Coordinates of C-alpha atoms and ligand atoms in Angstrom, one line a residue:
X15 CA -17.2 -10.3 13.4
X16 CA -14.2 -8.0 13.0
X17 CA -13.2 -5.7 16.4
X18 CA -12.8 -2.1 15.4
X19 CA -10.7 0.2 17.6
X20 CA -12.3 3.0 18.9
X21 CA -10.1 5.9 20.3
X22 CA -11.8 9.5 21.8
X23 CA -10.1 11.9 19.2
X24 CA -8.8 9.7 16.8
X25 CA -9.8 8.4 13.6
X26 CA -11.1 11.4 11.8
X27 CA -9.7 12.1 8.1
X28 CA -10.1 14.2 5.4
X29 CA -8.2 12.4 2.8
X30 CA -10.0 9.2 1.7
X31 CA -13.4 8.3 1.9
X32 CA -14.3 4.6 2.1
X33 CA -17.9 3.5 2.2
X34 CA -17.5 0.0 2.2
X35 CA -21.2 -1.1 2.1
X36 CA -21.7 0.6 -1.2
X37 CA -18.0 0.2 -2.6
X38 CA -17.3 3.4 -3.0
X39 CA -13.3 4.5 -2.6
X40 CA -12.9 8.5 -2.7
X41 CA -9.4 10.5 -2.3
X42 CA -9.6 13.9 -1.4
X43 CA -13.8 13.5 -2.4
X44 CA -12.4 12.2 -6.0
X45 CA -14.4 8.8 -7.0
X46 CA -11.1 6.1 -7.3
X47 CA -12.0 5.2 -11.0
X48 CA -12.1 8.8 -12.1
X49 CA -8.7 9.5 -10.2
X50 CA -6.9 6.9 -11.9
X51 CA -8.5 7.6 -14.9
X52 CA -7.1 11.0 -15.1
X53 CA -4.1 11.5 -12.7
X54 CA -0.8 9.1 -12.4
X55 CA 1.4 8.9 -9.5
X56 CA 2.9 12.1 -8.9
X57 CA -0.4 14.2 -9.3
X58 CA -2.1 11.5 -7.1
X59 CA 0.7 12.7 -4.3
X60 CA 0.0 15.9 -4.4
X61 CA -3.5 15.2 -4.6
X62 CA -3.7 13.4 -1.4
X63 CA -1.0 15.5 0.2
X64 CA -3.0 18.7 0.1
X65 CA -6.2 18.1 -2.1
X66 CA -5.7 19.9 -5.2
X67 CA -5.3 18.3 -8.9
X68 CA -2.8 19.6 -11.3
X69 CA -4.0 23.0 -13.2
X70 CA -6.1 24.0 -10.2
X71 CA -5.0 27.6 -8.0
X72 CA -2.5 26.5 -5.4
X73 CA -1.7 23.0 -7.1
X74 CA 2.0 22.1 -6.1
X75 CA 3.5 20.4 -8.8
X76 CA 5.0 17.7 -7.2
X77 CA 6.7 15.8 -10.6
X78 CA 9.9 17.8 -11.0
X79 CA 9.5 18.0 -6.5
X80 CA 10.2 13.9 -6.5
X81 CA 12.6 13.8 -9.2
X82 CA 15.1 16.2 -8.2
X83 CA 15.2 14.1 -4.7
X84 CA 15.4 10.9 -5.9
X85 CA 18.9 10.2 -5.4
X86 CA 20.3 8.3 -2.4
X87 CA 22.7 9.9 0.3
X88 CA 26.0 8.7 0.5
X89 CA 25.3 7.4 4.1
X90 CA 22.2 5.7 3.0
X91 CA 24.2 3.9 0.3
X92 CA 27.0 2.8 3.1
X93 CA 23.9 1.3 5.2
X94 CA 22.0 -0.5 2.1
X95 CA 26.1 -1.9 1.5
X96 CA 26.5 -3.1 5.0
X97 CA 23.1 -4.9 5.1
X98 CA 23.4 -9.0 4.7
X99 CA 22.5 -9.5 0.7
X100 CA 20.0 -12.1 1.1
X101 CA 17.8 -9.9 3.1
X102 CA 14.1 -9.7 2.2
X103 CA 14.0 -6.9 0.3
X104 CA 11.1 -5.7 3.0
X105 CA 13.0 -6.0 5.9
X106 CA 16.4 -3.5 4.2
X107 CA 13.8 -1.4 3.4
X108 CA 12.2 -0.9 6.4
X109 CA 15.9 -0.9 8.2
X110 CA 17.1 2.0 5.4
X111 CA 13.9 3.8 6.2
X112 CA 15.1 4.4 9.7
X113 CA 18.7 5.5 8.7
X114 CA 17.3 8.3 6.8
X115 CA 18.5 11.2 9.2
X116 CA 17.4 13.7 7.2
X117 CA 13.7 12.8 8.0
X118 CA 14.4 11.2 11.2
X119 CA 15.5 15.1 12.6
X120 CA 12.7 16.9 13.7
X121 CA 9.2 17.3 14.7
X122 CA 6.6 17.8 13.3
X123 CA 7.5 16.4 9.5
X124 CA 7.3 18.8 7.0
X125 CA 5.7 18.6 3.1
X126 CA 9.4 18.5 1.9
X127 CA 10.4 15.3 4.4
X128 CA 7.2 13.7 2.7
X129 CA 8.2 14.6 -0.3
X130 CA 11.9 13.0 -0.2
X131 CA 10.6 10.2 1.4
X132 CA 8.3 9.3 -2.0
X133 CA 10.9 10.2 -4.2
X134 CA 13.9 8.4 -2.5
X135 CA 11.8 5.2 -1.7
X136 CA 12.2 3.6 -5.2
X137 CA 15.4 4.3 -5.5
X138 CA 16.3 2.6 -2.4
X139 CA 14.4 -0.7 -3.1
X140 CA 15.8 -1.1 -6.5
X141 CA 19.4 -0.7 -5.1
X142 CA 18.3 -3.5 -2.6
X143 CA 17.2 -5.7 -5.5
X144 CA 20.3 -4.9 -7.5
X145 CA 22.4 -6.0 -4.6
X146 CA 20.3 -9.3 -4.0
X147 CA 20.6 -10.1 -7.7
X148 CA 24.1 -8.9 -7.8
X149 CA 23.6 -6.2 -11.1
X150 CA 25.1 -2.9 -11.0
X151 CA 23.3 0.2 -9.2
X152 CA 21.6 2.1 -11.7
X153 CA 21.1 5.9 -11.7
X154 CA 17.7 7.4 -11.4
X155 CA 16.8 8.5 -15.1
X156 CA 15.2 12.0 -14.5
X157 CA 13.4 11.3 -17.8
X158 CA 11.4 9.0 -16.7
X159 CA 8.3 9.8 -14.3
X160 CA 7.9 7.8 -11.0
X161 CA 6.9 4.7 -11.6
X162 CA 8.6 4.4 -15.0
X163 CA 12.2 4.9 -13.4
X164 CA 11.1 2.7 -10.6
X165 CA 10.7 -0.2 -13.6
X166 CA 13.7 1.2 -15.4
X167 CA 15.6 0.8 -12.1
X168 CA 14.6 -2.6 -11.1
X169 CA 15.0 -4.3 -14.9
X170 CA 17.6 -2.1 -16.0
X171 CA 15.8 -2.0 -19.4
X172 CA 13.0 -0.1 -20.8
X173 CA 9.4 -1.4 -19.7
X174 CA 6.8 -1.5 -22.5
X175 CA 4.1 1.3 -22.3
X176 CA 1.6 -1.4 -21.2
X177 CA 3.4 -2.3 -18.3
X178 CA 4.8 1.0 -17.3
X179 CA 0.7 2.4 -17.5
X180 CA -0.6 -1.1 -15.7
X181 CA 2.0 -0.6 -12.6
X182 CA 1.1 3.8 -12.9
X183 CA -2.4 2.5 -12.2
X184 CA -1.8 -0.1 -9.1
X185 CA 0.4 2.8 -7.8
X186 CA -2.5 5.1 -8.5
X187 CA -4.9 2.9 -6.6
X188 CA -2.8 1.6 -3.5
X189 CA -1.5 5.4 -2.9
X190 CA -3.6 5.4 0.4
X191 CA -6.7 3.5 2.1
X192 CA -7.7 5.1 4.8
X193 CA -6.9 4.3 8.3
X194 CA -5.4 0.6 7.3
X195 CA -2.7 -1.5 10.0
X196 CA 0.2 0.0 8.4
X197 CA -1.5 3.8 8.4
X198 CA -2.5 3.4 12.0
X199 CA 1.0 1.9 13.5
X200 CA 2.5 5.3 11.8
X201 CA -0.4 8.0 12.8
X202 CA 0.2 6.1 16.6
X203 CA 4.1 6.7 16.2
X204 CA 3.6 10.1 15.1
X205 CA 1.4 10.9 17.7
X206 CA 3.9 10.7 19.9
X207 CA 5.4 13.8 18.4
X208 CA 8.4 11.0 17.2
X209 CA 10.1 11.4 13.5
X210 CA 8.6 10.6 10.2
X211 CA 11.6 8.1 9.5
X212 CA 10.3 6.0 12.9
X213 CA 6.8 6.4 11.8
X214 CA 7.5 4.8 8.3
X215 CA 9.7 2.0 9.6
X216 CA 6.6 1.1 12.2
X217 CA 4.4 1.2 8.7
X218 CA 6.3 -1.0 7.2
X219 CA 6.9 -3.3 9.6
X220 CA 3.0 -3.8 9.7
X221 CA 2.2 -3.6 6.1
X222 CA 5.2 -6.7 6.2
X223 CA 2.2 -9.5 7.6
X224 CA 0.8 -11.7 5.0
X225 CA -2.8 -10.6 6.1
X226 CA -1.5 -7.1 4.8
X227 CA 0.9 -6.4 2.0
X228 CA 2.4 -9.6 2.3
X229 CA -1.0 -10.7 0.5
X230 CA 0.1 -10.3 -2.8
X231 CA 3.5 -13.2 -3.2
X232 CA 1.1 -15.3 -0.7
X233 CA -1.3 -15.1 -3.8
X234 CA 0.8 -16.3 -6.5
X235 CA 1.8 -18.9 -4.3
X236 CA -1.4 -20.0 -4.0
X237 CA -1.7 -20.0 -7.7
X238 CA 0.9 -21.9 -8.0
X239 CA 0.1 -24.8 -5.5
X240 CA -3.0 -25.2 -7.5
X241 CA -1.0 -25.5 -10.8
X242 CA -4.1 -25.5 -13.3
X243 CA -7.5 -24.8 -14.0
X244 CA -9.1 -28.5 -13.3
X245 CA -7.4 -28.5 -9.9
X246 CA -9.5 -25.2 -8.6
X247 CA -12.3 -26.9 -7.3
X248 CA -10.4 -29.3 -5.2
X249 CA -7.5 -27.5 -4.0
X250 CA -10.0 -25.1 -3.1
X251 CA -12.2 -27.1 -1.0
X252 CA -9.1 -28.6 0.5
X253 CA -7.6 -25.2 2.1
X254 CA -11.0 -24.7 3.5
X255 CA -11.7 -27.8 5.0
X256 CA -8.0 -27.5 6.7
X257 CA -9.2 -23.6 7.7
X258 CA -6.7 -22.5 5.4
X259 CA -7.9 -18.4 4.7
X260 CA -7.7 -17.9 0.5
X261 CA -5.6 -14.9 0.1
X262 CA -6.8 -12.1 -1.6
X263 CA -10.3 -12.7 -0.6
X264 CA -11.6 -10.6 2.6
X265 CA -11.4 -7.2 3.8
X266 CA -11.9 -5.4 7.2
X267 CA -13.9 -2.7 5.5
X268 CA -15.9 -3.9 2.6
X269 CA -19.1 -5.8 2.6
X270 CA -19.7 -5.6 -1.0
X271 CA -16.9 -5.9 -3.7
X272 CA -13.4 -3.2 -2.9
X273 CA -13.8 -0.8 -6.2
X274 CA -9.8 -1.2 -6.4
X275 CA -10.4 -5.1 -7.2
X276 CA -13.1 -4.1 -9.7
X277 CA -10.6 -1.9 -11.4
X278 CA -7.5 -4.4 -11.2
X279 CA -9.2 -7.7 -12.7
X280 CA -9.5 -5.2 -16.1
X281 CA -5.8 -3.7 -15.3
X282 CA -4.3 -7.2 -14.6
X283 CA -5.6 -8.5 -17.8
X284 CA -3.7 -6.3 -20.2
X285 CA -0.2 -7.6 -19.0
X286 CA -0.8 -11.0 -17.1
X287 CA 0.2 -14.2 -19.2
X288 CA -3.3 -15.6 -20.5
X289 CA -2.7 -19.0 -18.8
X290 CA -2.5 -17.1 -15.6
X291 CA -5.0 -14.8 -16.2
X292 CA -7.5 -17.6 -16.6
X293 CA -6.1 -19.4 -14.1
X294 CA -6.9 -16.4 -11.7
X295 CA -10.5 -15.8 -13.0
X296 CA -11.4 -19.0 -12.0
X297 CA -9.7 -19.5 -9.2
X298 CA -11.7 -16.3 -8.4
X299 CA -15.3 -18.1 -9.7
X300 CA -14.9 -20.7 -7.2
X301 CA -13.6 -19.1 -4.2
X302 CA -16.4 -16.5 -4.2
X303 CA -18.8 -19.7 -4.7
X304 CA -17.3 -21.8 -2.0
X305 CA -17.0 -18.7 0.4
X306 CA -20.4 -17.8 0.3
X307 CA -21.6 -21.1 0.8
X308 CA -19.7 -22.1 3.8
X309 CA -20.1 -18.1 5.3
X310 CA -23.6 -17.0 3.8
X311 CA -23.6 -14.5 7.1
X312 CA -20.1 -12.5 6.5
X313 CA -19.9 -12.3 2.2
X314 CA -16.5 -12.3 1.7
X315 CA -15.3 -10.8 -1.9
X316 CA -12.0 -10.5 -3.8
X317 CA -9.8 -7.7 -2.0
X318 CA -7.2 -5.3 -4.1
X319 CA -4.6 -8.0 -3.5
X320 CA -5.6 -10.6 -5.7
X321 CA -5.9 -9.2 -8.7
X322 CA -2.7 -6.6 -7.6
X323 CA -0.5 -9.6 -7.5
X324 CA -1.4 -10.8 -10.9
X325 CA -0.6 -7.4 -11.9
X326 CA 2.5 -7.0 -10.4
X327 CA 3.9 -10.5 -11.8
X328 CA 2.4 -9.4 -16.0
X329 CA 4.6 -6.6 -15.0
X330 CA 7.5 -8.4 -14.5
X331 CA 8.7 -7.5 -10.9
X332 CA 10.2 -10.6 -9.2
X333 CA 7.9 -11.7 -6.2
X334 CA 10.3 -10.5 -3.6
X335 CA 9.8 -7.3 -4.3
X336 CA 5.5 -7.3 -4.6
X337 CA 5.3 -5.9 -0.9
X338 CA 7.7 -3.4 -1.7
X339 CA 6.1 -2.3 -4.4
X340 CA 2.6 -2.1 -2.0
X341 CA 4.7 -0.2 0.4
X342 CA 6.1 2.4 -2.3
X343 CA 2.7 3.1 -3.4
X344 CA 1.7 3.7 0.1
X345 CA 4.5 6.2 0.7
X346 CA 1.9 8.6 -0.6
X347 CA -0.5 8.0 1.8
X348 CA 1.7 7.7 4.9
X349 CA 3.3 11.0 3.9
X350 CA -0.3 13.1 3.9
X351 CA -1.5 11.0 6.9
X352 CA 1.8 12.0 8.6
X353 CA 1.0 16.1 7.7
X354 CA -2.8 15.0 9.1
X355 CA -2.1 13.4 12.4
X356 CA 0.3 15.9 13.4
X357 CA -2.5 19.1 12.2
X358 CA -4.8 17.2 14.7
X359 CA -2.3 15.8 17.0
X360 CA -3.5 13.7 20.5
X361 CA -1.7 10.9 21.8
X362 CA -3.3 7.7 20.8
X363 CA -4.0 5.6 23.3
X364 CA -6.3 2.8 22.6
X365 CA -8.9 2.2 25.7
X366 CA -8.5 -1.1 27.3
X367 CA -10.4 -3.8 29.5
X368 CA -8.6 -5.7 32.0
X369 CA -9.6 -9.5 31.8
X370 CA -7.1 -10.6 34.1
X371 CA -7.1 -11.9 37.7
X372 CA -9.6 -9.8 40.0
X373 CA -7.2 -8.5 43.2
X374 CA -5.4 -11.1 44.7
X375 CA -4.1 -10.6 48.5
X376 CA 0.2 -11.1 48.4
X377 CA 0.3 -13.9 50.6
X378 CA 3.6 -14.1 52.0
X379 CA 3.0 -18.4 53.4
X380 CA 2.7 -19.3 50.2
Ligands
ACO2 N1 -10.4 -17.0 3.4 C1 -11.0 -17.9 4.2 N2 -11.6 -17.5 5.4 C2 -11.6 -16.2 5.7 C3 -10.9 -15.2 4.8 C4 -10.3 -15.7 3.7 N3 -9.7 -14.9 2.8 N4 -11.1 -14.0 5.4 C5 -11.7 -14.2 6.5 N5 -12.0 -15.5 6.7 C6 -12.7 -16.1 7.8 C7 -11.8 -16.3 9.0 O1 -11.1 -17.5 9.0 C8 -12.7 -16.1 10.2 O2 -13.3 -17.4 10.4 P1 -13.8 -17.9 11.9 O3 -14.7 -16.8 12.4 O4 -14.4 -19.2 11.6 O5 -12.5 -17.9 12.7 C9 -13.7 -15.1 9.7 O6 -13.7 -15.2 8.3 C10 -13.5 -13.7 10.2 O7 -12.1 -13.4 9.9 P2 -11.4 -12.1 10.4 O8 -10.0 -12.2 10.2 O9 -11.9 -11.7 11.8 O10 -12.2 -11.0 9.4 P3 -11.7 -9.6 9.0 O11 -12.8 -9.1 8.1 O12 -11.2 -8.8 10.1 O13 -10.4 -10.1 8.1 C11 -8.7 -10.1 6.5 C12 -9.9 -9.3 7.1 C13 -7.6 -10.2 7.6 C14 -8.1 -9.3 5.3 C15 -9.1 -11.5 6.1 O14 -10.2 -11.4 5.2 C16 -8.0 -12.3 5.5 O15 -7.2 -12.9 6.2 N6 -7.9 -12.3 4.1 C17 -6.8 -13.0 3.5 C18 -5.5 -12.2 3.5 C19 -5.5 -11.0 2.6 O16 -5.9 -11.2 1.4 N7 -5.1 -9.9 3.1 C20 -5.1 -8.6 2.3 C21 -6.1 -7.7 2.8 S1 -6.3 -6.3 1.9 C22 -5.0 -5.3 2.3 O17 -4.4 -5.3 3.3 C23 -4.5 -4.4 1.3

């Protein structure tokens, strides 16, 4: 039985909708599968930053907004240079994130913070995987929309449509959830009238956790460790039977299949290596099967992660930078529930219960 936190004041958003016992996933009222039928990245920013879709009276177009900002600052460049090279890419990013003075200044954070914020983000973690791998920093190709520069960036060589539309989509998808960890670490920061730079860096730090965005490289791993399709059922039943939790399976919200997953077995398929791809989908067969027997109470289904990290390898982005990639997806999200919190701002302050020590008398004898 999960614990939900309940705070007087806090909670209330108008920018996704989740009903988790029907699976339905809305952004801005929008149904998910029509959203990322119809809209990439960019419109999907300014779609959840102020709920209107390109063409429509008052629509901001956010494209040429993000690519005119991508570039790094100098400074920024100086702190990414002085950061050890074998850092996690997660960790430099979330440590970059809170050198950015420019939207680390004031409060509250404005529409234009948010919108640097997005269009900067890539940039910065495909200079951090250039310096890891040692290849020269590549310029931001104004060209190329979001996610296709973000490829561009990271592989230094032009990504085939398929791949640049498969990783458009995941972007599409993971843009926002609701009130997740990593959204509720930054709303809490924020509502503390701190900066938007602080509140990202506190995002990050909890979208880092392996029961977060660190779900997706824990799922190839797990792939892996099972190496092929006759060792499923076995490597399966082994995790279980050690209490071992399958990654990619579970979620907080949903008690019937997360729409995203629905949508990402199809997306996956188009780029994944067939080997892996039917590795996955049976992987999936049996974990459902084997869940559902031992917890016939609490169904637990396949969560955006699992098929998301499939994804994210047919694309060819190297596994270090999978949470990343969550996290620049999520920059979206974090930057229109940054506008919300502060629209709406109270402290948050969790209500507690003390299950300590009832009052003890100071006894000075003993
Ligand atoms: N595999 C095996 N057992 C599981 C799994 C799983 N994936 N998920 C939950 N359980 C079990 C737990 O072991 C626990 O068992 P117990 O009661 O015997 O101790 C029980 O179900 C309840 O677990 P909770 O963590 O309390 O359930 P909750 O619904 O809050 O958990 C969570 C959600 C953390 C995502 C969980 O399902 C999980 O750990 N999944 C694997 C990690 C993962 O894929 N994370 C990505 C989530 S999606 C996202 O962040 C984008």
């Amino acid at each position: 039985m999960s614990a939900t936190l309940e705070v007087a004041g806090f909670g209330d958003t108008s920018i996704t909708g989740i009903d988790g016992t029907r699976g339905v996933l809305t952004y801005r009222g929008f149904r998910i599968e029509d959203v990322v039928q119809h809209l990439g990245y960019e419109a999907t920013t300014g779609l959840l930053l102020w709920g209107t879709r390109p063409g429509e009276p008052g629509a901001r177009d956010v494209g040429p907004e993000l690519r005119a900002r991508r570039a790094l600052p100098v400074a920024l460049d100086r702190v990414v240079e002085a950061l050890p090279s074998n850092a996690a890419p997660i960790d430099g990013f979330r440590t970059a994130v809170s050198a950015m003075e420019d939207v680390a200044r004031i409060y509250p954070p404005t529409a234009t913070e948010s919108l640097k914020l997005v269009a900067r983000c890539p940039t910065l973690v495909a200079r951090l995987h250039q310096r890891a791998t040692g290849s020269p920093p590549r310029a931001p190709d104004p060209r190329l929309g979001h996610v296709a520069n973000y490829l561009w960036m990271v592989k230094g060589t032009a990504a085939a449509p398929e791949r640049v539309r498969a990783l458009e989509r995941y972007f599409v998808l993971l843009a926002d959830h609701g009130i997740s960890a990593s959204t509720l670490a930054l709303r809490v920061v924020l509502s503390t009238r701190s900066d938007l730079a602080s509140a990202v860096s506190a995002a990050l730090g909890a979208l880092k956790g392996p029961l977060h965005g660190g779900a997706p490289a824990e799922v190839l791993e797990m792939l892996d460790a099972v190496g092929s399709i006759d060792q499923v059922e076995a490597w399966i039943d082994r995790a279980l039977d050690q209490r071992g939790r399958l990654f990619g399976f579970g979620h907080p919200t949903y008690r019937v299949e997360d729409p995203r997953a629905t949508l990402l077995r199809d997306f996956a398929k188009e780029v994944a290596a067939p080997a892996r791809y039917a590795l996955a989908r049976r992987f999936e067969e049996v974990a459902l099967e084997r869940l559902a027997r031992r917890r016939p109470d609490q169904p637990l289904f396949t969560n955006v992660d699992f098929y998301g990290a499939v994804l994210l390898e047919g694309v060819g982005l190297p596994r270090g930078l999978f949470t990343p990639t969550f996290a620049l997806a999520r920059t979206a999200g974090w930057s229109a529930h940054a506008l919300e919190q502060v629209a709406q701002n109270r402290m948050v302050r969790p209500p507690e219960r003390y299950i300590g020590p009832a009052p003890r008398v100071w006894d000075e004898e003993t």
